[in-house]
Coordinates of C-alpha atoms and ligand atoms in Angstrom, one line a residue:
M1 CA 13.7 -21.6 -11.1
N2 CA 17.3 -22.7 -11.2
N3 CA 18.4 -19.4 -10.1
Q4 CA 16.1 -19.5 -7.3
S5 CA 17.1 -22.8 -6.0
K6 CA 20.7 -21.8 -6.2
S7 CA 20.1 -18.7 -4.1
I8 CA 18.0 -20.7 -1.6
R9 CA 21.1 -22.9 -1.2
A10 CA 23.4 -19.8 -1.1
A11 CA 21.2 -18.3 1.6
S12 CA 21.3 -21.4 3.8
C13 CA 25.1 -21.5 3.6
S14 CA 25.6 -18.2 5.2
D15 CA 27.3 -18.2 8.7
D16 CA 24.5 -17.0 11.0
Y17 CA 21.7 -18.7 9.1
D18 CA 19.4 -20.6 11.6
P19 CA 16.2 -21.7 9.8
N20 CA 14.7 -22.6 13.3
S21 CA 14.9 -19.1 14.8
M22 CA 15.1 -16.4 12.3
P23 CA 15.2 -12.8 13.6
V24 CA 12.3 -10.8 12.0
A25 CA 14.4 -8.4 10.0
K26 CA 16.7 -11.2 8.5
A27 CA 13.7 -13.3 7.5
R28 CA 12.2 -10.2 5.6
A29 CA 15.5 -9.6 3.9
L30 CA 15.9 -13.3 3.0
I31 CA 12.4 -13.5 1.5
A32 CA 13.1 -10.3 -0.5
R33 CA 16.0 -12.0 -2.3
F34 CA 13.8 -14.5 -4.0
L35 CA 11.0 -12.2 -5.3
T36 CA 10.8 -11.6 -9.1
P37 CA 7.6 -9.5 -9.9
V38 CA 5.1 -10.6 -12.4
S39 CA 5.8 -9.2 -15.9
A40 CA 2.6 -10.0 -17.9
I41 CA 0.6 -6.9 -18.8
E42 CA -2.9 -6.3 -19.5
R43 CA -4.3 -3.0 -21.1
L44 CA -7.2 -1.6 -19.4
N45 CA -9.6 1.4 -19.6
I46 CA -8.5 3.7 -17.0
R47 CA -11.6 3.3 -14.9
A48 CA -11.0 -0.4 -14.7
A49 CA -7.4 0.2 -13.8
L50 CA -8.3 1.5 -10.4
D51 CA -6.2 -0.4 -7.7
R52 CA -4.0 -2.1 -10.2
V53 CA -0.2 -1.5 -10.6
L54 CA 1.1 0.6 -13.5
A55 CA 3.3 -1.5 -15.8
A56 CA 5.0 1.1 -17.8
D57 CA 5.9 4.9 -17.2
V58 CA 3.1 7.2 -18.3
I59 CA 4.7 9.9 -20.3
S60 CA 2.9 13.3 -20.8
P61 CA 1.9 13.9 -24.4
L62 CA 1.2 17.6 -23.5
D63 CA 2.2 20.5 -21.3
V64 CA 0.0 20.7 -18.2
P65 CA -1.5 23.2 -18.1
A66 CA -1.4 23.8 -21.8
H67 CA -1.4 27.5 -21.5
D68 CA -0.6 30.3 -19.0
N69 CA -3.8 30.6 -17.1
S70 CA -5.4 32.4 -14.3
A71 CA -5.6 31.0 -10.8
M72 CA -8.2 33.4 -9.7
D73 CA -11.4 35.3 -10.8
G74 CA -10.1 39.0 -11.5
Y75 CA -8.3 41.0 -14.1
A76 CA -5.4 40.2 -16.3
V77 CA -3.0 43.0 -16.5
R78 CA 0.4 44.3 -17.7
C79 CA 2.3 44.7 -14.5
A80 CA 4.3 47.6 -16.0
D81 CA 1.0 49.6 -16.0
L82 CA 0.7 49.3 -12.2
K83 CA 2.2 51.6 -9.6
T84 CA 4.2 50.3 -6.7
D85 CA 2.0 52.4 -4.4
G86 CA -0.9 54.4 -5.6
E87 CA -3.9 53.6 -7.9
V88 CA -4.2 53.3 -11.6
T89 CA -7.3 53.1 -13.8
L90 CA -7.3 50.4 -16.5
K91 CA -9.8 50.0 -19.4
I92 CA -11.4 46.6 -19.7
V93 CA -11.2 45.6 -23.3
G94 CA -12.7 42.1 -23.1
T95 CA -13.2 38.8 -21.2
A96 CA -11.3 35.5 -20.8
F97 CA -13.4 32.6 -19.6
A98 CA -12.1 29.1 -19.0
G99 CA -12.3 27.6 -22.5
V100 CA -13.1 30.8 -24.2
P101 CA -10.0 32.9 -24.6
Y102 CA -9.8 36.8 -25.3
Q103 CA -9.0 37.0 -29.1
G104 CA -7.7 40.6 -29.2
Q105 CA -4.6 42.4 -28.1
V106 CA -4.1 44.1 -24.8
R107 CA -2.4 47.5 -25.1
A108 CA -0.8 49.7 -22.4
G109 CA -3.6 51.0 -20.0
E110 CA -5.8 48.1 -20.8
C111 CA -6.9 44.9 -19.0
V112 CA -9.1 41.9 -19.5
R113 CA -11.7 40.5 -17.2
I114 CA -10.6 36.9 -16.5
M115 CA -12.0 33.8 -14.7
T116 CA -10.2 31.0 -13.0
G117 CA -8.6 28.8 -15.7
G118 CA -9.0 31.4 -18.4
V119 CA -6.1 31.8 -20.8
V120 CA -3.9 34.7 -19.9
P121 CA -3.6 37.1 -23.0
A122 CA 0.0 37.1 -24.3
E123 CA 0.6 40.7 -23.4
C124 CA -0.5 40.3 -19.7
D125 CA 1.7 38.9 -16.9
T126 CA -0.2 39.4 -13.8
I127 CA -3.6 38.6 -12.4
V128 CA -5.3 40.9 -9.8
M129 CA -8.0 39.3 -7.7
Q130 CA -11.5 40.8 -8.3
E131 CA -11.7 41.5 -4.5
H132 CA -8.6 43.8 -4.8
V133 CA -10.0 46.2 -7.4
E134 CA -12.9 48.6 -7.9
A135 CA -14.8 48.1 -11.0
K136 CA -17.0 50.7 -12.6
G137 CA -18.5 50.3 -16.1
D138 CA -15.7 49.4 -18.5
S139 CA -12.8 50.4 -16.2
V140 CA -11.2 49.2 -13.1
R141 CA -9.2 51.0 -10.3
I142 CA -6.3 49.0 -9.1
G143 CA -4.1 49.8 -6.1
G144 CA -0.2 49.2 -5.9
G145 CA 1.7 46.2 -4.5
H146 CA 0.8 43.6 -7.0
P147 CA 4.0 41.5 -7.8
Q148 CA 4.5 40.5 -11.4
G149 CA 3.4 36.9 -12.2
Q150 CA 0.9 36.9 -9.2
N151 CA -2.0 34.4 -9.4
L152 CA -0.8 33.0 -12.7
R153 CA -0.3 29.3 -13.6
R154 CA 2.4 28.8 -16.1
A155 CA 2.1 26.4 -19.1
G156 CA 3.9 23.2 -18.3
E157 CA 4.1 24.1 -14.6
D158 CA 2.7 20.7 -13.6
L159 CA 4.1 18.6 -16.4
K160 CA 6.1 19.2 -19.7
T161 CA 5.5 17.3 -22.7
G162 CA 7.8 14.2 -22.7
Q163 CA 8.1 14.2 -18.9
I164 CA 7.3 11.1 -16.9
A165 CA 3.9 11.7 -15.3
L166 CA 3.7 8.4 -13.3
K167 CA 6.2 5.8 -12.8
R168 CA 5.9 2.1 -13.5
G169 CA 5.1 0.2 -10.2
L170 CA 2.7 2.8 -8.8
L171 CA -0.7 1.8 -7.5
L172 CA -3.4 3.5 -9.5
R173 CA -5.6 5.3 -6.9
P174 CA -8.3 7.7 -7.8
A175 CA -5.6 10.6 -8.0
E176 CA -3.5 8.6 -10.5
I177 CA -6.5 7.7 -12.6
G178 CA -7.6 11.4 -12.8
L179 CA -4.0 12.4 -13.6
I180 CA -3.9 10.0 -16.5
A181 CA -7.3 11.4 -17.7
S182 CA -6.0 14.8 -17.5
L183 CA -3.4 13.8 -20.1
G184 CA -6.0 12.7 -22.5
I185 CA -5.0 9.1 -22.1
G186 CA -7.9 6.5 -21.9
E187 CA -6.0 3.1 -21.6
V188 CA -3.0 2.0 -19.5
G189 CA -0.9 -1.1 -19.1
V190 CA -1.1 -2.7 -15.7
F191 CA 0.6 -6.0 -14.4
R192 CA -1.6 -9.0 -14.3
K193 CA -3.0 -9.8 -10.9
L194 CA -0.8 -12.0 -8.8
R195 CA -2.4 -15.4 -8.3
V196 CA -2.4 -16.7 -4.8
A197 CA -3.9 -20.1 -3.8
F198 CA -4.6 -20.9 -0.2
F199 CA -5.9 -23.7 2.0
S200 CA -6.5 -24.4 5.6
T201 CA -5.2 -27.6 7.2
G202 CA -6.6 -29.3 10.2
D203 CA -8.9 -32.3 11.2
E204 CA -10.7 -30.1 13.6
L205 CA -12.0 -27.6 11.0
R206 CA -15.6 -27.4 9.9
S207 CA -17.2 -25.3 7.3
I208 CA -19.8 -22.7 8.0
G209 CA -23.3 -24.2 7.8
T210 CA -22.2 -27.7 9.4
P211 CA -22.7 -28.3 13.2
L212 CA -19.7 -28.5 15.4
G213 CA -18.7 -31.8 17.2
T214 CA -16.7 -31.7 20.3
G215 CA -13.3 -30.1 19.7
Q216 CA -14.2 -28.9 16.3
I217 CA -14.0 -25.2 15.3
Y218 CA -15.1 -23.2 12.2
D219 CA -12.4 -22.4 9.8
S220 CA -11.9 -18.7 10.0
N221 CA -8.4 -18.4 8.6
R222 CA -9.6 -18.9 5.0
Y223 CA -11.9 -16.0 5.3
T224 CA -9.3 -13.7 6.8
I225 CA -6.6 -14.7 4.2
H226 CA -9.3 -14.2 1.4
G227 CA -10.0 -10.7 2.7
M228 CA -6.3 -9.8 3.1
L229 CA -5.4 -11.0 -0.3
T230 CA -8.3 -9.2 -1.9
R231 CA -7.4 -5.9 -0.2
L232 CA -3.9 -6.3 -1.6
G233 CA -5.3 -6.6 -5.1
C234 CA -4.3 -10.4 -5.6
E235 CA -6.5 -13.0 -7.2
A236 CA -7.5 -15.2 -4.3
I237 CA -7.8 -18.9 -5.2
D238 CA -9.6 -20.7 -2.4
M239 CA -8.5 -24.4 -2.2
G240 CA -10.7 -25.2 0.8
V241 CA -9.8 -27.3 3.9
V242 CA -7.3 -30.1 3.7
R243 CA -7.3 -32.9 6.4
D244 CA -4.1 -33.6 8.2
D245 CA -3.3 -36.6 5.9
P246 CA 0.0 -36.7 4.1
K247 CA -1.5 -37.9 0.8
L248 CA -4.1 -35.3 0.7
L249 CA -1.8 -32.6 1.7
E250 CA 0.8 -33.7 -1.0
Q251 CA -2.0 -33.5 -3.6
A252 CA -3.2 -30.0 -2.2
F253 CA 0.4 -28.6 -2.4
A254 CA 0.8 -29.8 -5.9
D255 CA -2.5 -28.5 -7.1
A256 CA -2.0 -25.1 -5.4
A257 CA 1.5 -24.7 -6.9
A258 CA 0.2 -25.5 -10.3
A259 CA -2.6 -22.9 -10.1
A260 CA -0.8 -20.0 -8.5
D261 CA 2.3 -17.8 -8.2
V262 CA 2.2 -18.1 -4.4
V263 CA 0.7 -20.7 -2.1
I264 CA -0.4 -19.8 1.4
T265 CA -1.5 -22.4 4.1
S266 CA -2.4 -22.1 7.6
G267 CA -2.0 -24.6 10.3
G268 CA 0.2 -27.7 10.4
V269 CA 3.6 -26.0 10.9
S270 CA 3.8 -26.2 14.6
V271 CA 5.7 -28.7 16.7
G272 CA 4.1 -32.3 16.2
E273 CA 2.5 -31.6 13.0
A274 CA 5.4 -29.9 11.2
D275 CA 7.4 -32.9 10.5
F276 CA 5.4 -34.5 7.7
V277 CA 4.7 -31.1 6.1
K278 CA 8.4 -30.3 6.3
D279 CA 9.2 -33.8 4.7
L280 CA 6.7 -33.2 1.9
L281 CA 8.1 -29.7 1.2
Q282 CA 11.6 -31.0 1.1
R283 CA 10.5 -33.4 -1.6
L284 CA 8.3 -31.1 -3.6
G285 CA 10.4 -27.9 -3.3
E286 CA 12.6 -26.2 -0.8
V287 CA 12.4 -24.6 2.6
V288 CA 14.2 -21.5 3.5
F289 CA 13.2 -21.2 7.1
W290 CA 10.7 -22.7 9.6
K291 CA 10.6 -20.5 12.7
I292 CA 10.9 -16.8 13.4
A293 CA 12.0 -15.2 16.6
M294 CA 8.6 -13.5 17.0
K295 CA 5.4 -13.6 19.0
P296 CA 2.8 -14.4 17.9
G297 CA 3.7 -16.4 14.9
R298 CA 6.8 -18.4 15.8
P299 CA 6.2 -21.3 13.3
L300 CA 6.3 -19.6 9.8
A301 CA 7.7 -21.5 6.9
Y302 CA 8.9 -19.9 3.8
G303 CA 10.1 -21.7 0.7
R304 CA 9.0 -22.8 -2.6
I305 CA 6.8 -25.6 -4.1
A306 CA 7.6 -26.4 -7.7
N307 CA 7.5 -22.9 -9.3
A308 CA 5.4 -21.2 -6.6
H309 CA 6.5 -19.3 -3.6
F310 CA 5.3 -20.9 -0.3
F311 CA 4.2 -19.3 3.0
G312 CA 3.2 -21.7 5.7
L313 CA 1.5 -19.7 8.3
P314 CA 0.7 -20.8 11.8
G315 CA -2.8 -22.0 12.6
N316 CA -3.8 -19.5 15.2
P317 CA -6.0 -16.9 13.8
V318 CA -4.1 -13.9 15.3
S319 CA -0.7 -15.4 14.2
V320 CA -2.0 -15.8 10.7
M321 CA -2.8 -12.1 10.5
V322 CA 0.4 -10.9 12.1
T323 CA 2.7 -13.1 10.0
F324 CA 0.8 -12.1 6.9
Y325 CA 1.2 -8.4 7.6
Q326 CA 4.7 -8.6 8.7
F327 CA 6.1 -10.9 5.9
V328 CA 3.6 -12.0 3.3
R329 CA 2.2 -8.5 2.6
E330 CA 5.4 -7.0 1.5
A331 CA 6.3 -10.0 -0.5
L332 CA 3.0 -10.1 -2.4
L333 CA 3.1 -6.4 -3.2
K334 CA 6.7 -6.8 -4.6
L335 CA 5.7 -9.8 -6.6
S336 CA 2.6 -7.7 -7.9
G337 CA 5.0 -5.3 -9.3
R338 CA 4.8 -2.4 -6.8
D339 CA 7.8 -0.1 -6.8
P340 CA 8.5 1.0 -4.2
V341 CA 6.6 -1.2 -1.8
P342 CA 5.0 1.1 0.7
L343 CA 5.8 0.6 4.4
L344 CA 3.0 0.7 6.9
P345 CA 3.4 4.0 8.8
A346 CA 5.3 3.5 12.1
F347 CA 6.3 5.9 14.9
K348 CA 6.7 6.3 18.6
V349 CA 4.0 7.3 21.0
P350 CA 3.5 6.9 24.9
C351 CA 2.0 3.6 25.8
M352 CA -0.8 4.0 28.4
S353 CA -0.8 0.2 29.4
N354 CA 1.7 -1.9 31.3
L355 CA 2.9 -4.6 28.8
K356 CA 4.2 -8.1 29.6
K357 CA 7.1 -9.0 27.5
A358 CA 10.0 -11.5 27.9
P359 CA 13.3 -10.5 26.0
G360 CA 14.2 -12.9 23.2
R361 CA 11.5 -12.5 20.6
T362 CA 10.0 -9.5 18.6
E363 CA 6.4 -9.1 19.8
F364 CA 3.6 -7.7 17.8
Q365 CA 1.0 -6.7 20.4
R366 CA -2.5 -5.3 19.2
G367 CA -3.0 -1.7 20.2
V368 CA -5.6 1.0 19.8
L369 CA -4.1 4.4 18.9
A370 CA -6.2 7.4 20.0
P371 CA -5.9 11.1 20.9
D372 CA -6.7 12.4 24.3
T373 CA -8.9 15.5 24.8
S374 CA -6.0 17.8 24.0
G375 CA -5.2 16.1 20.8
N376 CA -2.1 14.1 22.0
W377 CA -2.0 10.6 20.7
S378 CA -1.0 7.5 22.6
V379 CA -1.6 3.8 22.5
R380 CA -3.2 1.3 24.7
V381 CA -3.1 -2.5 24.4
T382 CA -6.3 -4.4 23.4
G383 CA -7.2 -6.7 26.4
E384 CA -5.9 -10.3 26.3
Q385 CA -3.2 -10.9 23.8
G386 CA -3.7 -14.7 23.3
S387 CA -2.8 -15.8 19.6
G388 CA -6.3 -17.4 19.3
I389 CA -8.3 -14.2 20.1
L390 CA -9.1 -12.8 16.8
R391 CA -11.2 -10.0 18.5
S392 CA -7.9 -8.4 19.5
M393 CA -7.2 -7.9 15.7
S394 CA -10.7 -6.6 15.2
E395 CA -10.4 -4.0 18.0
A396 CA -6.9 -2.9 17.1
N397 CA -6.0 -0.1 14.7
C398 CA -2.2 -0.7 15.1
F399 CA 0.5 -3.2 16.1
I400 CA 2.7 -2.3 19.1
I401 CA 6.1 -3.4 18.0
L402 CA 8.4 -4.5 21.0
P403 CA 12.0 -5.4 19.8
E404 CA 13.6 -8.6 20.6
A405 CA 15.7 -7.4 23.7
Q406 CA 12.8 -5.4 25.2
G407 CA 11.4 -6.6 28.5
N408 CA 8.1 -5.5 30.3
V409 CA 6.9 -2.0 29.4
A410 CA 5.7 0.2 32.2
A411 CA 2.8 2.6 31.4
G412 CA 4.1 6.0 30.2
M413 CA 7.0 4.7 28.3
A414 CA 7.2 5.3 24.5
V415 CA 6.7 2.4 22.2
E416 CA 6.8 1.9 18.4
V417 CA 3.4 1.5 16.7
Q418 CA 2.7 0.5 13.2
V419 CA -0.6 1.8 11.8
M420 CA -3.0 -0.7 10.1
E421 CA -6.2 1.4 10.3
G422 CA -7.2 2.2 6.8
V423 CA -4.1 0.4 5.3
I424 CA -4.9 -3.1 5.7
Ligands
AMP1 P1 -1.9 -25.8 14.1 O1 -0.9 -24.7 13.8 O2 -2.5 -26.4 13.0 O3 -1.4 -26.5 15.3 O4 -3.1 -24.8 14.7 C1 -2.9 -24.0 15.9 C2 -4.2 -23.5 16.5 O5 -4.9 -22.8 15.5 C3 -5.2 -24.7 16.8 O6 -5.9 -24.3 18.0 C4 -6.1 -24.8 15.6 O7 -7.3 -25.3 16.0 C5 -6.2 -23.3 15.2 N1 -6.5 -23.2 13.8 C6 -5.8 -23.9 12.8 N2 -6.4 -23.6 11.6 C7 -7.4 -22.8 11.8 C8 -8.4 -22.2 11.0 N3 -8.4 -22.4 9.7 N4 -9.3 -21.5 11.5 C9 -9.4 -21.2 12.9 N5 -8.5 -21.7 13.7 C10 -7.6 -22.5 13.2
MG2 MG1 -3.5 -28.1 12.7

């Protein structure tokens, strides 16, 4: 922690450091400086390791494939027997099925019937597809023009013994689980899950199942945050709703920091409410910045409480999701041991809507990416963009990212989109 507090101070000493209006890219880079991934490792059966982060390189204990084998159903031949053009007739001396190799020798003028995955006899160097021959009894007629090595998978072509099959830091998806199984390995080391405690703040918040009084609303942020954390593979620790009371908040911050690697709160960081939270944090830990030059989500606090990282997200439901995906996601993945941290795919497409935008802040509008009837993709904005309208996140499949200096966008202009469909 000493290191961390030293670097927080160092960060705050740099020339253009303004904790009250941090450009998006700078805030990201600042956060990245404080992130030390978890190191504790659990050993798991490979099935249970799905969606976990690999904690050590997987080294191949064997050649994959283990033998030269056929990529096709056909005939294993000695290429020297074939003519460049013109036919030859070869004698079929045996069969090689997957898992049941041909045991004898293959002499000049001979060949072996072979199936996909069958071991190629030592004397053969070429596979001719069954569709390209004429078989009759125990012989086949084969035409010319079959290059040496055709349709043959070489031993060790995928992986050689001792080679790194998968690197530490990778997310174990079905492909990786299968790959580990293909090496005959049944257990792997994964990083322990990152523990993230979260709570909502606000006197107006009510829980589901209780009636709403005037001015009261149901707490939705805790549900969104729980979902986002679960998707990222974190252990989500729900600490409930905390009233806007300094004593209760102090206790909640302390409890959350003791229970988790990361503390996330929503609400209570906007003008008016922020001051006592700010004072509290300055007593319990340190604050790196308070406000980001972005919309939605301007009030976003980052710092630490005791030994935990702290993200104070805004209260508005859309701001919660935007700040989470733009800042918290990357940090949590890095802390979880992911290496490299995958970026959300981003690219430019024509925008079919007129967009209102004032220069000065980076905006993350909610968009729908879709192809037209000719298959050309473009984006349109989802109706109203108010930071309380959670439906805009539900309808969207991408963010439309408008840089700080950008003004209004006229329909037809190219804009940057960042895909969230299927990713988040
Ligand atoms: P705050 O940042 O606490 O001033 O909250 C900003 C806005 O977000 C207010 O309209 C709050 O009522 C709303 N809000 C705060 N927390 C939540 C929550 N947990 N669920 C839904 N809306 C919230
Ligand atoms: Mg509030």
